Amino acid sequence: MPPVPAADGRALLVEQLGLRSDCSRCTGLCCVGLHLVRSADFAIDKPAGTPCPNLRDDFGCGIHSRLRESGFPGCVTYDCLGAGQRVTAAVRSAHDGATWRDDPAAANDAFAALPLVTQLHELLWYLAEVLSLPAAAPVHDDARRALARTAPLADLAPADLLALDVGAVRRDVGPLVDRASTLVRDAARATASRRPPRRGAADARSRSTRGRGPTGGRRDGAPGSVVVHRAPDGGLRRRLRPGADLVGADLRGLDLTGSDLRGALLLGADLRGGRLDAVDLLGADLRGADARGADLARALFLTPAQAGAVRRDDRTTLPAALRP
């Protein structure tokens, strides 16, 4: 178990915990173990346990450089948070170096362990973020203890891992993440209520709005435009809740500070130029959301897979742990 660094060391802690995917150290487990359904994300149907036809003998992807245009955007955005290489190493250790191709027992262990370790890594990812949030300081001691309990579980031998009750681990970690979210969102909303109007906002609102957003600035946050974040109106504010159906919603230029959008459906939503400070996005479906010019740097519980699923440009800001 690595030592927990200072609160600003989230990226370091992510590295220490091995939460970065490294396909070069994996044996293509996601390309075999996952069930694919023909859809906008995948061009084929494939049952779990059957290798993808694009998987090469060296465990690399034969169409890696053209996955999107080949109909596999779901593969581009998938991220196991480093579980693949951890399971590969554990299975090889338990089966005398064998991979899923060499030994049916190794295959059974690998494909059963992958989703379990992925869930554990996801919980570790969230705990690392909790420890980086100053407003969540009241739960930091509990989060450190939870991290110390959870991290070793990902290193269990396959037989022990398959006997693990991951649901119980989630019930242990989940309330800490919930409390951290509440603390951070409350603090962010309090800060936002004291935020002075942006200089030039009145002038921006008074300009002609032809071809522009409701704020007077360009709604897509184009370079050189005045970006004036506005509060959601009453009707939309009532929709900003966990699990909300916001598919295709026009959220351009909005200040969504402190909103709880856990598990929300944001497929194809327009987030251009928006402010998402302390917006809880845990489990939110962001596939195809337009985040060009959006400030996601302080969004809560954003994962690599979610960040990979949105449309971004060089003006999109991401949390430091998700930047290249």
XYZ file of C-alpha atoms in Angstrom:
324
model
C 0.000 0.000 0.000
C 1.663 3.278 -1.105
C 1.751 6.226 1.284
C -1.005 8.765 0.778
C 0.489 12.015 -0.545
C -0.683 15.537 0.196
C -4.135 16.604 -0.947
C -2.756 18.052 -4.202
C -1.104 14.756 -5.136
C -4.045 12.961 -6.713
C -2.221 12.262 -9.973
C 0.694 10.797 -8.015
C -1.623 8.609 -5.965
C -3.350 7.384 -9.134
C 0.060 6.330 -10.454
C 1.038 4.661 -7.178
C -2.185 2.677 -7.100
C -1.746 1.540 -10.718
C -4.963 3.115 -11.993
C -3.669 3.993 -15.476
C -4.511 1.581 -18.264
C -1.493 0.115 -20.055
C -2.575 -2.146 -22.913
C 1.030 -3.155 -23.587
C 1.016 -5.089 -20.291
C -2.395 -6.695 -20.840
C -3.425 -9.696 -22.926
C -6.421 -8.058 -24.556
C -8.798 -9.071 -21.776
C -11.423 -6.484 -22.658
C -11.292 -7.640 -26.289
C -12.324 -11.122 -25.206
C -14.071 -11.027 -21.852
C -16.641 -8.332 -22.587
C -19.999 -8.861 -24.262
C -20.438 -6.492 -27.223
C -23.830 -5.547 -28.643
C -24.103 -4.160 -32.167
C -24.959 -0.510 -31.651
C -23.633 2.997 -32.144
C -20.713 1.929 -29.920
C -19.812 -1.404 -31.500
C -20.076 -2.627 -35.089
C -20.570 -6.273 -34.105
C -22.307 -8.589 -31.681
C -19.828 -10.629 -29.660
C -20.512 -12.875 -26.664
C -18.311 -12.673 -23.590
C -15.375 -15.062 -23.826
C -15.114 -14.852 -27.606
C -12.134 -12.899 -28.982
C -12.912 -9.852 -31.090
C -12.018 -10.608 -34.733
C -9.742 -7.554 -34.692
C -7.563 -8.948 -31.886
C -4.100 -9.843 -33.161
C -1.871 -12.701 -32.073
C 0.280 -10.258 -30.070
C -2.839 -9.112 -28.136
C -2.892 -5.780 -29.977
C -5.812 -4.345 -31.946
C -5.646 -4.635 -35.713
C -7.737 -1.483 -36.234
C -6.560 0.555 -33.249
C -5.719 3.621 -35.356
C -9.150 3.664 -37.009
C -11.525 2.366 -34.353
C -14.043 5.206 -34.593
C -14.390 5.125 -38.363
C -14.631 1.331 -38.208
C -17.668 1.528 -35.937
C -16.011 0.898 -32.566
C -16.146 4.203 -30.638
C -17.011 2.199 -27.519
C -13.535 0.676 -27.636
C -11.979 4.148 -27.819
C -13.740 5.311 -24.684
C -13.497 2.076 -22.674
C -11.036 2.294 -19.791
C -10.430 -0.419 -17.193
C -8.445 1.969 -14.947
C -5.480 -0.390 -15.052
C -7.402 -3.526 -14.115
C -6.384 -5.339 -17.305
C -2.677 -5.379 -16.660
C -3.178 -6.186 -12.970
C -5.384 -9.198 -13.760
C -3.009 -10.333 -16.504
C -0.101 -10.363 -14.045
C -2.135 -12.147 -11.344
C -3.361 -14.839 -13.725
C 0.096 -15.464 -15.105
C 1.445 -15.748 -11.570
C -1.277 -18.221 -10.572
C -1.014 -20.331 -13.752
C 2.728 -20.645 -14.368
C 2.836 -17.862 -16.924
C -0.199 -19.012 -18.899
C -2.646 -16.576 -20.485
C -6.289 -17.088 -21.432
C -5.112 -18.471 -24.775
C -2.996 -21.170 -23.166
C -5.156 -22.620 -20.410
C -8.948 -22.760 -19.954
C -8.485 -22.366 -16.190
C -6.447 -19.217 -16.749
C -9.139 -17.927 -19.092
C -11.879 -18.545 -16.522
C -9.918 -16.706 -13.839
C -8.998 -13.794 -16.109
C -12.475 -13.089 -17.436
C -14.115 -13.495 -14.033
C -11.550 -11.288 -12.292
C -11.520 -8.418 -14.806
C -14.885 -6.834 -13.845
C -14.158 -7.300 -10.135
C -10.787 -5.582 -10.271
C -12.211 -2.865 -12.509
C -14.810 -2.109 -9.827
C -12.139 -2.030 -7.120
C -9.996 0.314 -9.208
C -12.998 2.563 -9.753
C -13.507 2.819 -5.987
C -9.809 3.593 -5.525
C -10.074 6.270 -8.233
C -12.902 7.936 -6.327
C -11.095 7.713 -2.984
C -7.987 9.282 -4.510
C -10.161 12.167 -5.678
C -11.817 12.562 -2.282
C -8.363 12.978 -0.737
C -7.547 15.743 -3.236
C -10.591 17.867 -2.346
C -9.883 20.436 0.395
C -13.590 20.913 1.135
C -13.843 17.175 1.873
C -11.253 17.413 4.679
C -13.744 16.218 7.344
C -13.809 12.777 5.671
C -10.131 12.538 4.716
C -9.136 10.378 7.672
C -11.947 7.926 6.950
C -11.048 7.981 3.241
C -7.410 7.138 4.013
C -8.505 4.191 6.112
C -10.881 3.036 3.368
C -8.074 3.326 0.837
C -5.801 1.229 3.044
C -8.523 -1.457 3.285
C -9.447 -1.439 -0.401
C -6.095 -1.215 -2.219
C -4.783 -4.636 -1.121
C -7.955 -6.343 -2.357
C -7.027 -5.625 -5.973
C -3.860 -7.708 -5.460
C -5.628 -10.832 -4.248
C -4.926 -14.081 -6.060
C -7.668 -14.938 -8.575
C -9.215 -17.646 -6.354
C -9.465 -15.265 -3.396
C -10.655 -12.405 -5.576
C -13.538 -14.471 -6.960
C -14.711 -15.110 -3.395
C -14.671 -11.392 -2.571
C -17.940 -9.563 -1.933
C -17.300 -6.448 -4.010
C -20.758 -5.173 -3.111
C -19.685 -5.012 0.530
C -16.624 -2.998 -0.467
C -18.859 -0.588 -2.367
C -21.082 -0.221 0.689
C -17.976 0.601 2.717
C -16.612 3.207 0.310
C -19.840 4.636 -1.085
C -20.973 6.642 1.974
C -17.560 8.338 2.167
C -17.811 9.422 -1.456
C -21.386 10.598 -0.831
C -20.321 12.706 2.161
C -17.402 14.175 0.247
C -19.683 15.096 -2.645
C -22.124 16.877 -0.335
C -19.339 18.807 1.412
C -17.716 19.926 -1.831
C -20.957 20.837 -3.593
C -22.220 22.814 -0.588
C -18.942 24.734 -0.404
C -18.972 25.418 -4.144
C -22.539 26.723 -4.095
C -21.702 28.992 -1.161
C -18.722 30.362 -3.063
C -20.774 30.811 -6.233
C -23.398 32.805 -4.359
C -20.683 35.309 -3.429
C -19.154 35.418 -6.912
C -19.219 38.963 -8.316
C -20.688 39.499 -11.793
C -18.108 39.054 -14.520
C -16.787 42.347 -15.833
C -18.455 43.181 -19.105
C -21.411 40.895 -18.503
C -23.945 43.692 -18.769
C -22.433 44.862 -22.040
C -22.427 41.323 -23.373
C -26.083 40.849 -22.530
C -27.019 44.104 -24.255
C -25.448 43.165 -27.593
C -27.425 41.784 -30.472
C -28.089 38.119 -29.875
C -28.303 37.142 -33.512
C -26.146 34.016 -33.886
C -25.312 34.194 -30.208
C -26.386 32.560 -26.997
C -28.820 33.982 -24.456
C -25.933 35.611 -22.576
C -24.879 37.732 -25.531
C -21.555 35.909 -25.762
C -21.142 33.081 -28.235
C -22.770 30.008 -26.735
C -19.985 27.704 -27.894
C -17.314 29.697 -26.067
C -15.444 30.404 -29.318
C -12.032 32.069 -29.018
C -12.323 35.786 -28.476
C -15.979 35.653 -27.461
C -17.341 36.888 -24.174
C -18.435 33.918 -22.069
C -20.979 34.886 -19.442
C -22.287 31.909 -17.510
C -25.942 32.136 -16.610
C -27.928 30.279 -13.980
C -30.406 27.608 -15.120
C -34.018 28.754 -15.144
C -36.462 27.282 -12.652
C -37.734 24.519 -14.927
C -34.291 23.285 -15.824
C -33.044 23.619 -12.271
C -35.714 21.155 -11.155
C -34.434 18.689 -13.756
C -30.844 18.858 -12.484
C -30.975 15.868 -10.185
C -29.440 12.395 -9.903
C -30.524 10.113 -12.726
C -32.059 12.967 -14.716
C -32.945 12.429 -18.363
C -30.976 15.212 -20.039
C -30.444 13.454 -23.354
C -29.726 16.133 -25.957
C -30.379 18.932 -23.452
C -29.238 22.452 -24.346
C -27.014 23.378 -21.404
C -24.814 25.833 -23.279
C -23.131 28.523 -21.226
C -24.824 27.472 -17.988
C -23.319 27.754 -14.531
C -24.151 24.320 -13.140
C -22.012 24.754 -10.020
C -22.782 22.248 -7.282
C -25.377 20.243 -9.226
C -25.833 16.566 -8.431
C -25.999 14.751 -11.776
C -25.004 11.283 -10.598
C -26.208 8.696 -13.030
C -27.770 11.357 -15.254
C -28.314 10.649 -18.948
C -26.370 13.370 -20.735
C -26.016 11.603 -24.086
C -25.600 14.243 -26.776
C -26.167 17.075 -24.297
C -24.734 20.459 -25.285
C -22.356 21.580 -22.542
C -20.403 24.052 -24.649
C -18.942 26.908 -22.669
C -20.482 25.656 -19.435
C -19.122 25.871 -15.914
C -19.263 22.539 -14.066
C -17.539 23.364 -10.798
C -18.288 20.664 -8.212
C -20.889 19.004 -10.447
C -21.127 15.371 -9.330
C -20.892 13.255 -12.488
C -20.399 9.881 -10.836
C -21.856 7.305 -13.218
C -23.322 9.912 -15.581
C -23.619 8.838 -19.218
C -21.753 11.497 -21.219
C -21.519 9.704 -24.557
C -21.566 12.206 -27.373
C -21.977 15.201 -25.072
C -20.492 18.354 -26.603
C -17.993 19.739 -24.098
C -16.120 22.080 -26.403
C -15.029 25.071 -24.382
C -16.530 23.588 -21.207
C -14.776 23.862 -17.845
C -14.660 20.338 -16.421
C -11.516 20.917 -14.363
C -13.393 20.865 -11.063
C -16.152 18.405 -11.977
C -16.468 15.603 -9.445
C -15.796 11.883 -10.006
C -15.153 12.114 -13.717
C -13.420 8.971 -15.031
C -11.167 8.495 -18.067
C -13.977 6.658 -19.851
C -16.386 9.553 -19.325
C -13.812 12.106 -20.428
C -13.133 10.018 -23.527
C -16.826 9.862 -24.385
C -17.369 13.619 -24.726
C -16.591 15.832 -27.676
C -13.717 18.099 -26.674
C -11.447 20.745 -28.141
C -8.339 22.549 -26.948
C -10.498 24.869 -24.837
C -12.051 22.021 -22.840
C -10.457 21.865 -19.397
C -10.203 18.529 -17.588
C -9.161 17.610 -14.034
C -5.383 17.370 -13.735
C -5.517 13.593 -13.232
C -7.161 13.213 -16.649
C -4.858 15.428 -18.648
C -2.329 13.830 -21.000
